[in-house]
XYZ file of C-alpha atoms in Angstrom:
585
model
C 4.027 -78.803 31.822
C 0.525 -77.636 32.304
C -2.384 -79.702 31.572
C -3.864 -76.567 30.531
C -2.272 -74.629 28.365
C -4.362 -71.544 28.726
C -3.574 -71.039 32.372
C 0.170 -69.960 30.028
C -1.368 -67.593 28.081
C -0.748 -69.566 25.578
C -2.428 -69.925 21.781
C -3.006 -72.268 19.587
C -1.410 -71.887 16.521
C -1.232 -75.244 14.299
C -2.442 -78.864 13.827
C 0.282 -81.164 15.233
C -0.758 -83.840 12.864
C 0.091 -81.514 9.708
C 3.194 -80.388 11.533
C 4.429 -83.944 11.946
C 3.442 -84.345 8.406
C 5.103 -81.461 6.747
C 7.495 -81.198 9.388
C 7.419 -77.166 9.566
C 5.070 -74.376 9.299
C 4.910 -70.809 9.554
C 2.178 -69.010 11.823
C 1.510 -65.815 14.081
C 1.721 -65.465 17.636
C 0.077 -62.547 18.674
C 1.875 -59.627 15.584
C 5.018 -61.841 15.051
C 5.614 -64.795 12.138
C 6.685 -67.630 13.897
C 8.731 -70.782 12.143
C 7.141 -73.832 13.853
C 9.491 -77.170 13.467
C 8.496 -81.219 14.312
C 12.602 -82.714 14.726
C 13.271 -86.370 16.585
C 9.514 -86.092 18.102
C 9.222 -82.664 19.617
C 8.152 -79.136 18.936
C 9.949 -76.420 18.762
C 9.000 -72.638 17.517
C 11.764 -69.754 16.828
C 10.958 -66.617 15.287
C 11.224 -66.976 11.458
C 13.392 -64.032 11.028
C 16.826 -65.226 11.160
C 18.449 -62.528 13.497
C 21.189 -62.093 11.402
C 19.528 -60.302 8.164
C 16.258 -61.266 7.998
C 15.679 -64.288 5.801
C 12.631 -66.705 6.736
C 14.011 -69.406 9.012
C 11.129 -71.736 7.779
C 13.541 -72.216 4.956
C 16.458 -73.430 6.666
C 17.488 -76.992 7.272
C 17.386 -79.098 10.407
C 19.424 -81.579 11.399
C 20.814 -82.751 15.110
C 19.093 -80.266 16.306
C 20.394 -77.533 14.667
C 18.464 -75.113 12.639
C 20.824 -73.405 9.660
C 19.517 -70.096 7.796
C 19.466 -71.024 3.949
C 21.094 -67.544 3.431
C 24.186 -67.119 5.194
C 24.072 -70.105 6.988
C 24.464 -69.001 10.388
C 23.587 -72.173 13.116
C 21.067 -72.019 16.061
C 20.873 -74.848 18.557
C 16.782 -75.084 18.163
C 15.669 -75.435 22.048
C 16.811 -72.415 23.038
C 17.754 -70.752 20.203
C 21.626 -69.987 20.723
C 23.575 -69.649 17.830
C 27.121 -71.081 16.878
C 27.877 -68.197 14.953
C 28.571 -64.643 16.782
C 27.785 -62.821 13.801
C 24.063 -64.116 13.656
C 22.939 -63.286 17.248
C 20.784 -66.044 19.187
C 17.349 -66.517 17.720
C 13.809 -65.870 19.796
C 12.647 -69.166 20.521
C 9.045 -69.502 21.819
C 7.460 -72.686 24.164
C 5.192 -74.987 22.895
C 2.678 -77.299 24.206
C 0.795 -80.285 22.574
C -2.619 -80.856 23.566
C -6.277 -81.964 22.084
C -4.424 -82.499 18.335
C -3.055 -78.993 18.765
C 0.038 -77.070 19.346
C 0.167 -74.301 21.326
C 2.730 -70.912 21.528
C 3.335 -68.835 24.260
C 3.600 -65.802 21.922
C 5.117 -63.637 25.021
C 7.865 -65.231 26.596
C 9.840 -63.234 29.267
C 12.915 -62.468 27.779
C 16.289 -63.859 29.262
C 17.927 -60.768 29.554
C 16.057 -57.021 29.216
C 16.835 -55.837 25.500
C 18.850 -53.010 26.557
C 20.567 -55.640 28.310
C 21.248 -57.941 25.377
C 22.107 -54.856 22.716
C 24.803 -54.081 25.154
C 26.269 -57.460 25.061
C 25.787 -57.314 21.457
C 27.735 -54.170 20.609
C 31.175 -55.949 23.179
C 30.568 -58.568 20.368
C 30.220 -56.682 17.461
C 33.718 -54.917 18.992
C 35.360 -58.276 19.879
C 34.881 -60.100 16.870
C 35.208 -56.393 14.161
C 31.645 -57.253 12.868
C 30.442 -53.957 11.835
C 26.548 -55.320 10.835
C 26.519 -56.397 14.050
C 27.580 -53.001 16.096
C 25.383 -51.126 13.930
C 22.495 -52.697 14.621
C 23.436 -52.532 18.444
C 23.766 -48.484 18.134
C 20.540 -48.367 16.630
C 18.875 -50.533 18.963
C 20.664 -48.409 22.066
C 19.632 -45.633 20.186
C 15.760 -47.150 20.543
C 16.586 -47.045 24.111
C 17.496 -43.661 24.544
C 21.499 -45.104 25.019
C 22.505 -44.143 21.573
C 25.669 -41.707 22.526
C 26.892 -42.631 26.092
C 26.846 -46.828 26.059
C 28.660 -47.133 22.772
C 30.987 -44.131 23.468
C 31.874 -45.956 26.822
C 32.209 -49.664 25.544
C 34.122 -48.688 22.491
C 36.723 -46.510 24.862
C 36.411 -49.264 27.206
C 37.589 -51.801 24.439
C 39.860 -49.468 22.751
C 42.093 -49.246 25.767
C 42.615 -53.029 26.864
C 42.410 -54.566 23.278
C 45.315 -52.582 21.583
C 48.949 -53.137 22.886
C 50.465 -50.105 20.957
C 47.725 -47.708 22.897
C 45.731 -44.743 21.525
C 45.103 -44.601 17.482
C 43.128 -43.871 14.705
C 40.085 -45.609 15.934
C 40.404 -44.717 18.943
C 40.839 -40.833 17.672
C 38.091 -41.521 15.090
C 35.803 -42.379 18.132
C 36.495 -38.982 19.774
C 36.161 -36.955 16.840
C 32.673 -38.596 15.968
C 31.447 -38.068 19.346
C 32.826 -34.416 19.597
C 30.426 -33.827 15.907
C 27.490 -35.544 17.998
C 25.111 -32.747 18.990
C 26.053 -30.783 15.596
C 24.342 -33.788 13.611
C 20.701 -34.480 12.605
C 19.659 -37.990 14.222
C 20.444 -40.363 11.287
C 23.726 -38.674 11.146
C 24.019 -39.026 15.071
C 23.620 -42.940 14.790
C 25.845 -42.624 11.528
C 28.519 -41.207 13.621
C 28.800 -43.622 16.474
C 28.326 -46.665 14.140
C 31.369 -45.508 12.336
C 33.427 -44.388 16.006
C 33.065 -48.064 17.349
C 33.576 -49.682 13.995
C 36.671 -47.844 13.848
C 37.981 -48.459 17.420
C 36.969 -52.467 16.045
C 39.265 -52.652 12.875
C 41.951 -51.064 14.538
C 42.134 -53.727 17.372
C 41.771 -56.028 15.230
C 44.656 -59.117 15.266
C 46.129 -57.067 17.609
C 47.481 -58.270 20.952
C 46.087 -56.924 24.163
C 47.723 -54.206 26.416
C 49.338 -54.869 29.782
C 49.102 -52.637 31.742
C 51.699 -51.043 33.848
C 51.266 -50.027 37.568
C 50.953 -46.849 39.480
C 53.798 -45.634 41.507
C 53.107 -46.310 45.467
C 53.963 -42.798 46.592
C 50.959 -40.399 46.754
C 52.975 -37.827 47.825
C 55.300 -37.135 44.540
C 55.078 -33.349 43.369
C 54.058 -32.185 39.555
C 57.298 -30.713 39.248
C 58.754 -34.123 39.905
C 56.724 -36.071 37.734
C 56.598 -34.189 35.294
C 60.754 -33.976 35.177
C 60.121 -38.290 35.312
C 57.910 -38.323 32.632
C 59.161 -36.375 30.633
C 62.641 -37.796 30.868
C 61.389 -41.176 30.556
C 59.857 -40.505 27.548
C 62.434 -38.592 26.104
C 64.939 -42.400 26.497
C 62.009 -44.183 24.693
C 61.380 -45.628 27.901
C 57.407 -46.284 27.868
C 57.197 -48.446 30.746
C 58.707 -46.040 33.175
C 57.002 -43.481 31.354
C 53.473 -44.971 31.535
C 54.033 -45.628 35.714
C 54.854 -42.552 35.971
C 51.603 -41.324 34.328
C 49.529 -43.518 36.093
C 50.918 -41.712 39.166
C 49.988 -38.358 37.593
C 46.827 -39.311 36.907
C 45.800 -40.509 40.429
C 47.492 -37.586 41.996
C 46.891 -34.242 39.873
C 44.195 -32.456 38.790
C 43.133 -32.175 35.181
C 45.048 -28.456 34.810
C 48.455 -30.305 35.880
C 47.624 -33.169 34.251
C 47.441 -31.761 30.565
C 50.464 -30.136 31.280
C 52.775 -33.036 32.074
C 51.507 -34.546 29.075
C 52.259 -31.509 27.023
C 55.245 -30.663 28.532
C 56.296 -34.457 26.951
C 54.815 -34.254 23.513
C 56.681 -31.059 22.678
C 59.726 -31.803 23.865
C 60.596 -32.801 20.491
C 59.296 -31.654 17.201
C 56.101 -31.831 15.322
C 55.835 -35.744 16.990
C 54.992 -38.328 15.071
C 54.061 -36.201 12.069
C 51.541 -34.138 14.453
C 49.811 -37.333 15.055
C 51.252 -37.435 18.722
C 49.715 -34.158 19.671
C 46.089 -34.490 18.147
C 45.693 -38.066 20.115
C 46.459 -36.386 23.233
C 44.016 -33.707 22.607
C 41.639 -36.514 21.739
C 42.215 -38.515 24.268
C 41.692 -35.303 26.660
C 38.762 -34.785 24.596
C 37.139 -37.796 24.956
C 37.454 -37.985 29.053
C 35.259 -35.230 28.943
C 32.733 -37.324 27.378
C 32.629 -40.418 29.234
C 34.265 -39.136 32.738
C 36.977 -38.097 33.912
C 37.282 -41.464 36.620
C 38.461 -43.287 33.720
C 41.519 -40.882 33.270
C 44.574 -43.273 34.197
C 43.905 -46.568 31.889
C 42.833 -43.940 29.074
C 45.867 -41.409 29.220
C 48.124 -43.803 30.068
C 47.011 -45.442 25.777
C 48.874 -42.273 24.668
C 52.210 -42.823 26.783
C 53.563 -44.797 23.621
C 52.242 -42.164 20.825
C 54.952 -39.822 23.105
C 57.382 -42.387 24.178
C 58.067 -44.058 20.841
C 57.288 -41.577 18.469
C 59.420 -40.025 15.343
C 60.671 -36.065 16.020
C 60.904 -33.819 13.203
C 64.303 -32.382 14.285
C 65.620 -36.548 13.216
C 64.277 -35.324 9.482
C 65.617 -33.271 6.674
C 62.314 -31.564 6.191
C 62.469 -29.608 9.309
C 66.523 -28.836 9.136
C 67.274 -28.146 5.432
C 67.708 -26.398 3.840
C 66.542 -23.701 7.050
C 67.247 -25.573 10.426
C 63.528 -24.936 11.837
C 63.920 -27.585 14.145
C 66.213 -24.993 15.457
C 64.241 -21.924 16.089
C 62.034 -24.107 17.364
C 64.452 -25.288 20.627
C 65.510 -21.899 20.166
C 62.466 -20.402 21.284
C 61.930 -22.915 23.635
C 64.917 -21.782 25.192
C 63.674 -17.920 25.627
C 60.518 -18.623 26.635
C 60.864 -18.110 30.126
C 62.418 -14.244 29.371
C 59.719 -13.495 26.444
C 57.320 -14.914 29.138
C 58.412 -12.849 32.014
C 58.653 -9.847 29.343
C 55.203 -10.206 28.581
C 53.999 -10.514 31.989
C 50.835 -7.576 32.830
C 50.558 -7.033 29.640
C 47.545 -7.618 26.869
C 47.785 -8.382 23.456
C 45.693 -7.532 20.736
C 46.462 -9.629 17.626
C 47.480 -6.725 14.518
C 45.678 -7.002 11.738
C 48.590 -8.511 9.458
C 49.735 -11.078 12.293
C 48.047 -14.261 10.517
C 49.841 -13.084 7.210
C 53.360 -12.740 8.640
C 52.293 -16.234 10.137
C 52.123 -17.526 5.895
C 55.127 -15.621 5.073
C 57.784 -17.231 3.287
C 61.065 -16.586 5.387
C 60.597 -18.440 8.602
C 63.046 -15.825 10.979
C 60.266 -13.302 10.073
C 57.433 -15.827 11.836
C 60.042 -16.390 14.673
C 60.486 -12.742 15.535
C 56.536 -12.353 15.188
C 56.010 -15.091 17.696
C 58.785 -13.965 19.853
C 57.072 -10.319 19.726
C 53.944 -11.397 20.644
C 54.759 -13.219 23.587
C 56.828 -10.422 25.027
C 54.099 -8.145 24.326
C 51.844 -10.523 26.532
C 49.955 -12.987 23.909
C 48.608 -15.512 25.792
C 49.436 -19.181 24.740
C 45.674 -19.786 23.346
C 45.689 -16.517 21.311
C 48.792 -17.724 19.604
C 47.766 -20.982 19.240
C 44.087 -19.994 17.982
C 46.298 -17.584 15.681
C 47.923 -20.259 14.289
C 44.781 -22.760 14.018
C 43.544 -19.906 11.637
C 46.420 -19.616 9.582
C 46.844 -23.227 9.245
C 43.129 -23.354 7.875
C 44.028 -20.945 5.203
C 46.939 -23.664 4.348
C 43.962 -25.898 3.119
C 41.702 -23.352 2.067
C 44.586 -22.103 -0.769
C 45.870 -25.655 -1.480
C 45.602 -25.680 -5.290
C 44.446 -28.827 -6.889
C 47.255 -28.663 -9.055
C 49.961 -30.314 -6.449
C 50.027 -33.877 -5.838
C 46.996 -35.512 -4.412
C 48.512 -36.913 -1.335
C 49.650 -33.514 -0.410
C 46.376 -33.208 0.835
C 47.761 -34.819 4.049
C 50.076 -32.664 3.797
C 47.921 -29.282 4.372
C 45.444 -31.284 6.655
C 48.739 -32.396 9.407
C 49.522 -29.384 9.918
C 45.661 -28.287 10.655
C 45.088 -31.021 12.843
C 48.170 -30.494 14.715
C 47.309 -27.188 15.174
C 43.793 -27.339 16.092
C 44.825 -29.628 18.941
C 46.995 -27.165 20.530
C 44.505 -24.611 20.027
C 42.194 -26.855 22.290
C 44.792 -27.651 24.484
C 45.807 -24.440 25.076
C 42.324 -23.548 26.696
C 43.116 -26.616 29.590
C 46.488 -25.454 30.008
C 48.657 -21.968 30.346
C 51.935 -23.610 31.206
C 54.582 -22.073 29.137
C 54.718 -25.680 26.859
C 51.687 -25.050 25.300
C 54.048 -22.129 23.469
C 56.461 -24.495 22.098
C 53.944 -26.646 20.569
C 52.779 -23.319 19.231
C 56.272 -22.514 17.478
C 56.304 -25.891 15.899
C 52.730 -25.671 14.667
C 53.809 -22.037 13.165
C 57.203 -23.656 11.399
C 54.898 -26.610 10.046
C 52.875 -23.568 8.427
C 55.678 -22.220 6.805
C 57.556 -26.051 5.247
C 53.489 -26.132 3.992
C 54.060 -23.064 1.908
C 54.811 -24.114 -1.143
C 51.305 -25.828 -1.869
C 49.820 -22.555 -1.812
C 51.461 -21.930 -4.850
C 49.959 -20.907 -6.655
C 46.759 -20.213 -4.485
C 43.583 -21.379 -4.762
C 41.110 -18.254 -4.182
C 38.849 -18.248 -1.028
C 35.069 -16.928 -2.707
C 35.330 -13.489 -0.337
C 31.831 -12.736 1.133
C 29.223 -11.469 -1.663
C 31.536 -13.739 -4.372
C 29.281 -17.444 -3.418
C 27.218 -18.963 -5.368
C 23.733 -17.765 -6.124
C 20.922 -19.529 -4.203
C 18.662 -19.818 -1.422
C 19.918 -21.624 1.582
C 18.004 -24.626 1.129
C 18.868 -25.415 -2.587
C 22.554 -24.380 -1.827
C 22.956 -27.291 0.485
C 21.004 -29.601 -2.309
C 23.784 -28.403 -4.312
C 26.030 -29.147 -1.832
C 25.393 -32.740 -1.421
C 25.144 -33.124 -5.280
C 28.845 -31.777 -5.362
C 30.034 -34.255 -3.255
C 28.793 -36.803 -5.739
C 30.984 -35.704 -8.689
C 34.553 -35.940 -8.214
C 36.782 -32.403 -8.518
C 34.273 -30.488 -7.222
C 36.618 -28.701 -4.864
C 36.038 -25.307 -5.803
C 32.616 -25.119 -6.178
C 32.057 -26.921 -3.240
C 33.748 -23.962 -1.519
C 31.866 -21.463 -3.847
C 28.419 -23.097 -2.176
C 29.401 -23.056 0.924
C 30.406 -19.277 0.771
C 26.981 -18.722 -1.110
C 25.112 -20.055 1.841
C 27.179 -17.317 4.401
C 26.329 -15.030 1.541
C 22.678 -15.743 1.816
C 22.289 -15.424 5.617
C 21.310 -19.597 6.049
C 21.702 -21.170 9.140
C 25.090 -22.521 10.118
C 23.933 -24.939 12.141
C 22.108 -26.344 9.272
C 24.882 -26.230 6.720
C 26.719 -27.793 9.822
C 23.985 -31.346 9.108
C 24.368 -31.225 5.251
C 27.921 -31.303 6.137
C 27.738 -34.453 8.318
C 25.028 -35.787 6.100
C 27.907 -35.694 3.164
C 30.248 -36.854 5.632
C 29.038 -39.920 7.004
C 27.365 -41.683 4.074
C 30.688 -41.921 2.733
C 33.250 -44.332 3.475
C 35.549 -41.055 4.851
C 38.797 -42.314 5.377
C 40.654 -41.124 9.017
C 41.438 -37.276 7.857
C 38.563 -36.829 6.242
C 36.977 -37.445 9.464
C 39.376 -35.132 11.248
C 38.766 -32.868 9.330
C 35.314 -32.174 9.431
C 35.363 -32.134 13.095
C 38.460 -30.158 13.036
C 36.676 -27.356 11.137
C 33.623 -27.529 12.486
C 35.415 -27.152 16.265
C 37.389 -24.279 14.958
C 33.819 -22.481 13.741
C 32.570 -22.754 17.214
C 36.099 -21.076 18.236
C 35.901 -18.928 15.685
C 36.191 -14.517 16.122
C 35.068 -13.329 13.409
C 32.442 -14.345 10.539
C 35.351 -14.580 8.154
C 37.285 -17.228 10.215
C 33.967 -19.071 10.586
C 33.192 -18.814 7.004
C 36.838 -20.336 6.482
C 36.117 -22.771 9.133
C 33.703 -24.603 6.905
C 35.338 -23.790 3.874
C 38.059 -25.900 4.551
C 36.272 -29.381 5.276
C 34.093 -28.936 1.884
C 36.984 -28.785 0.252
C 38.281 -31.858 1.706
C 35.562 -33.518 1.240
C 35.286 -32.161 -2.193
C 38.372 -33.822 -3.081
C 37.784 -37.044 -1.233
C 34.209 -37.699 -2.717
C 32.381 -39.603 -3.773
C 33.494 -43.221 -2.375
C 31.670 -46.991 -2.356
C 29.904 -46.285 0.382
C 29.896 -49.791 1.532
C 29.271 -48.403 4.776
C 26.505 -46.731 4.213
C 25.115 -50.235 2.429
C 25.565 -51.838 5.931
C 24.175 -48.952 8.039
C 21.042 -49.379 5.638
C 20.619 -52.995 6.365
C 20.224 -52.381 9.951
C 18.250 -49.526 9.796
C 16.031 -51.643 7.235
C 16.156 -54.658 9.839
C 15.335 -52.470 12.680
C 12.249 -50.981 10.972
C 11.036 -54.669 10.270
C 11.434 -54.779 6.605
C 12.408 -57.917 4.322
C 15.662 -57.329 2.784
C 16.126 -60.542 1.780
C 12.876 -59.968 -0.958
C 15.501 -57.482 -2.771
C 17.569 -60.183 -4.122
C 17.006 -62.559 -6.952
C 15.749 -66.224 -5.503
């Protein structure tokens, strides 16, 4: 130690005989209150905002040389500030000198690790441990640091695909849906959005066992043909672990056409998988490599091998084969494909006017030999599937609130399912991508009957009156009533109606969105919609495309919004101010 305690930069801050007196003090060194301590005959000087939420260390208790916030009592060893508790984070601690009667503060100390550094490590804890405070306030700090999207995407897929044994899920999805409505959002929103993907990917890890991961096959020379024929008759036995070494060898071997389509080929070999769940996380998993790199494609496809392998098939249900066997056309088709294919080879389709009301018609043979038309008459794979992507959004854009609540699940399955093929089917033309198509048409039709009767779609010029600006004030204010289903719809219509920017009725959406505690297809189905606008080819299936998640939301809202209560805290700790002054002493 320095006789000198200048030559440190350092400043003197307190008296040490009224420190040894009082035993603690509060002072400033340089802009920043700092808690000053005298415990068994030394020193010591932490920062006197606990780093958990705020409150003024100064009040806490020492003893054994451990300082313990009055608040929430989280622990920090006082020398170097390291805390027992992982929720808390370590306290800044700050050396001290004695010299002359005074004591002096280096008010600068070089920091351990660089902050970008530490928020990192912070946001594998906030995963690790499911502390959602504490991965919020490591977004917004990464955020600070201009790494608000890509290191929390990363880490949380990162996490999501070691800590979870049965593989790719909802938070996973969640994740990939939030980071797909990224550049559509206003900032808050933006940190909104990846506070809820990595708290998502948390809670659904959490108390769950780890995965083990399988290993590639040794031959680099295996054809698709051949593994596909492996993997998908691997997965067809329920036998993951051959299923998920076979992918691995996929994945190191093909490219990212031939890739999708093995895994495609395998999801539709059976029907409407895992109540459409099975197809979506592929898409999102596909989705998502996009994002953070496509060098991470083996441990992150191979998550989904169990969403395939282990799944439930529709054709094992009496929903999909009484009292009409549609589990039947469906193999049927699958089983024509390659003449309606070959049929429709040279030629171009143009989709008839009527074609996405035969696809809502009530006798299922008639969709069959309007599917089996187009294709001979050359419709490519993603026209059908965009075809049917449509007509499944007018499913939930007629859903009358009259039918059971949970039927809303219903309507939104068969959207999501079909929005992922629709996606899928611009990676992939292999002829599978038409079977998934069949069974995304038949899940249209069993979805008929809550569209009965109809709720009415406001046509354009029948939206509500307003200026663009106050309709999305309106907007927001009918998300905070519950029932507002149909006006919501009526607004959003209005706003078409009054020429206001999408892209901002695209933020008031997310705005409504994330300060609520949306449940997992809510979520899905705001990003489902607002995907399907950008896909969109016409302004009436983009007016429908946003049409569909405010009514969702409509009839979801409003919530707690308990997570909005902890996104506030660390946006309120991050700007510096004293929460703790809001509550009752």
């Amino acid at each position: 130690m320095s006789s000198d305690p200048t030559d440190h930069d350092m400043i003197a801050v307190a008296d040490i005989d009224s420190l040894r007196d009082d035993g603690r003090t509060v002072t400033m060194a340089g802009s920043r209150p700092v808690a000053l301590f005298h415990h068994e005959g030394e020193v010591y000087a932490v920062d006197n905002r606990c780093p958990h939420m705020g409150f003024p260390l100064s009040k806490g208790s020492v003893e054994d040389g451990l300082l313990t916030c009055d608040w929430h009592h989280a622990r920090f060893e006082l020398a170097q500030g390291d805390t027992l508790d992982i929720w808390a984070d370590d306290v800044q601690t700050f050396p001290t000198q004695v010299q002359d009667g005074s004591v002096y503060v280096d008010p600068d100390p070089d920091p351990d690790v660089p902050p970008e550094t530490h928020w990192r490590n912070r946001l594998a804890d906030g995963l690790a441990e499911n502390l959602s405070l504490v991965a919020a306030k490591a977004v917004i700090h990464l955020d600070h640091y201009d790494e608000g999207f890509t290191t929390p995407l990363e880490t949380a897929v990162d996490f999501g695909t070691q800590y979870r044994a049965d593989g790719w899920g909802r938070g996973m999805t969640t994740l990939g849906a939030m980071a797909n409505l990224y550049d559509a959002l206003a900032h808050d929103e933006k940190l909104r959005a990846m506070i809820v993907g990595v708290t998502e990917v948390a809670d659904n890890c959490d108390g769950e066992p780890p995965r083990f991961e399988q290993y590639a096959l040794g031959n680099d020379d295996l054809s698709k043909q051949r593994l596909k024929s492996w993997f998908r008759d691997t997965c067809d036995v329920r036998d993951s672990t051959g299923a998920e070494r076979c992918l691995r060898t996929a994945a190191n071997v093909l490219n990212r056409e031939d890739l999708v389509e093995v895994l495609v080929a395998a999801a539709t070999d059976h029907i409407y998988m895992n109540n459409s769940h099975t197809i979506d996380f592929l898409n999102k998993a596909v989705e998502a490599l996009d994002h953070v790199g496509w060098d991470r494609r083996e441990p992150v496809l191979a998550t989904v091998v169990d969403a395939i392998a282990d799944a439930s098939r529709g054709e094992e249900t009496s929903t999909w084969t009484r009292p009409v066997d549609v589990a039947g056309l469906c193999f049927d088709a699958a089983e024509d494909l390659p003449e309606m294919v070959a049929a429709g080879t040279g030629k171009e389709w143009d989709r008839p006017t009527d074609f996405i009301d035969t696809l809502l018609s009530s006798d299922p043979h008639e969709i069959d030999d309007a599917l089996r038309d187009a294709v001979a008459a050359g419709a490519s794979s993603e026209q059908l599937a965009h075809a049917i992507a449509v007509a499944a959004l007018r499913r939930v854009a007629h859903f009358g609130t009259g039918n059971e609540f949970s039927d809303w699940n219903t309507v939104h399955h068969t959207f999501s399912f079909a929005n992922a093929v629709d996606n899928l089917a611009r990676r992939t033309d292999a002829p599978d991508i038409y079977e998934a198509c069949w069974q995304g048409a038949m899940s249209v039709y069993l979805d008929r009957f809550l569209n009965q009767p109809p709720a009415t779609i406001p046509t354009p010029g029948t939206g509500a009156d307003g200026n663009p600006a106050e309709l999305r004030n309106r907007l927001l204010a009918a998300f905070d009533e519950q029932g507002g289903v149909d006006e919501a719809a009526r607004i959003v219509a209005g706003h078409f109606d009054a020429d206001g920017d999408p892209t901002a009725l695209k933020q008031t959406l997310g705005e409504g969105l994330l300060r609520e505690d949306a449940n997992f297809h809510t979520l899905q189905s705001v990003e489902a919609g607002f995907r399907q606008f950008e896909l969109a080819e016409s302004d009436w299936e983009r007016r429908l495309a946003l049409i569909v998640p405010a009514r969702y939301m409509a009839a979801h809202f409003p919530t707690r919004r308990e997570r909005e209560q902890t996104v506030r805290i660390a946006v309120r700790l991050f700007d510096g101010e004293a929460i703790h002054e809001d509550i009752d002493n």
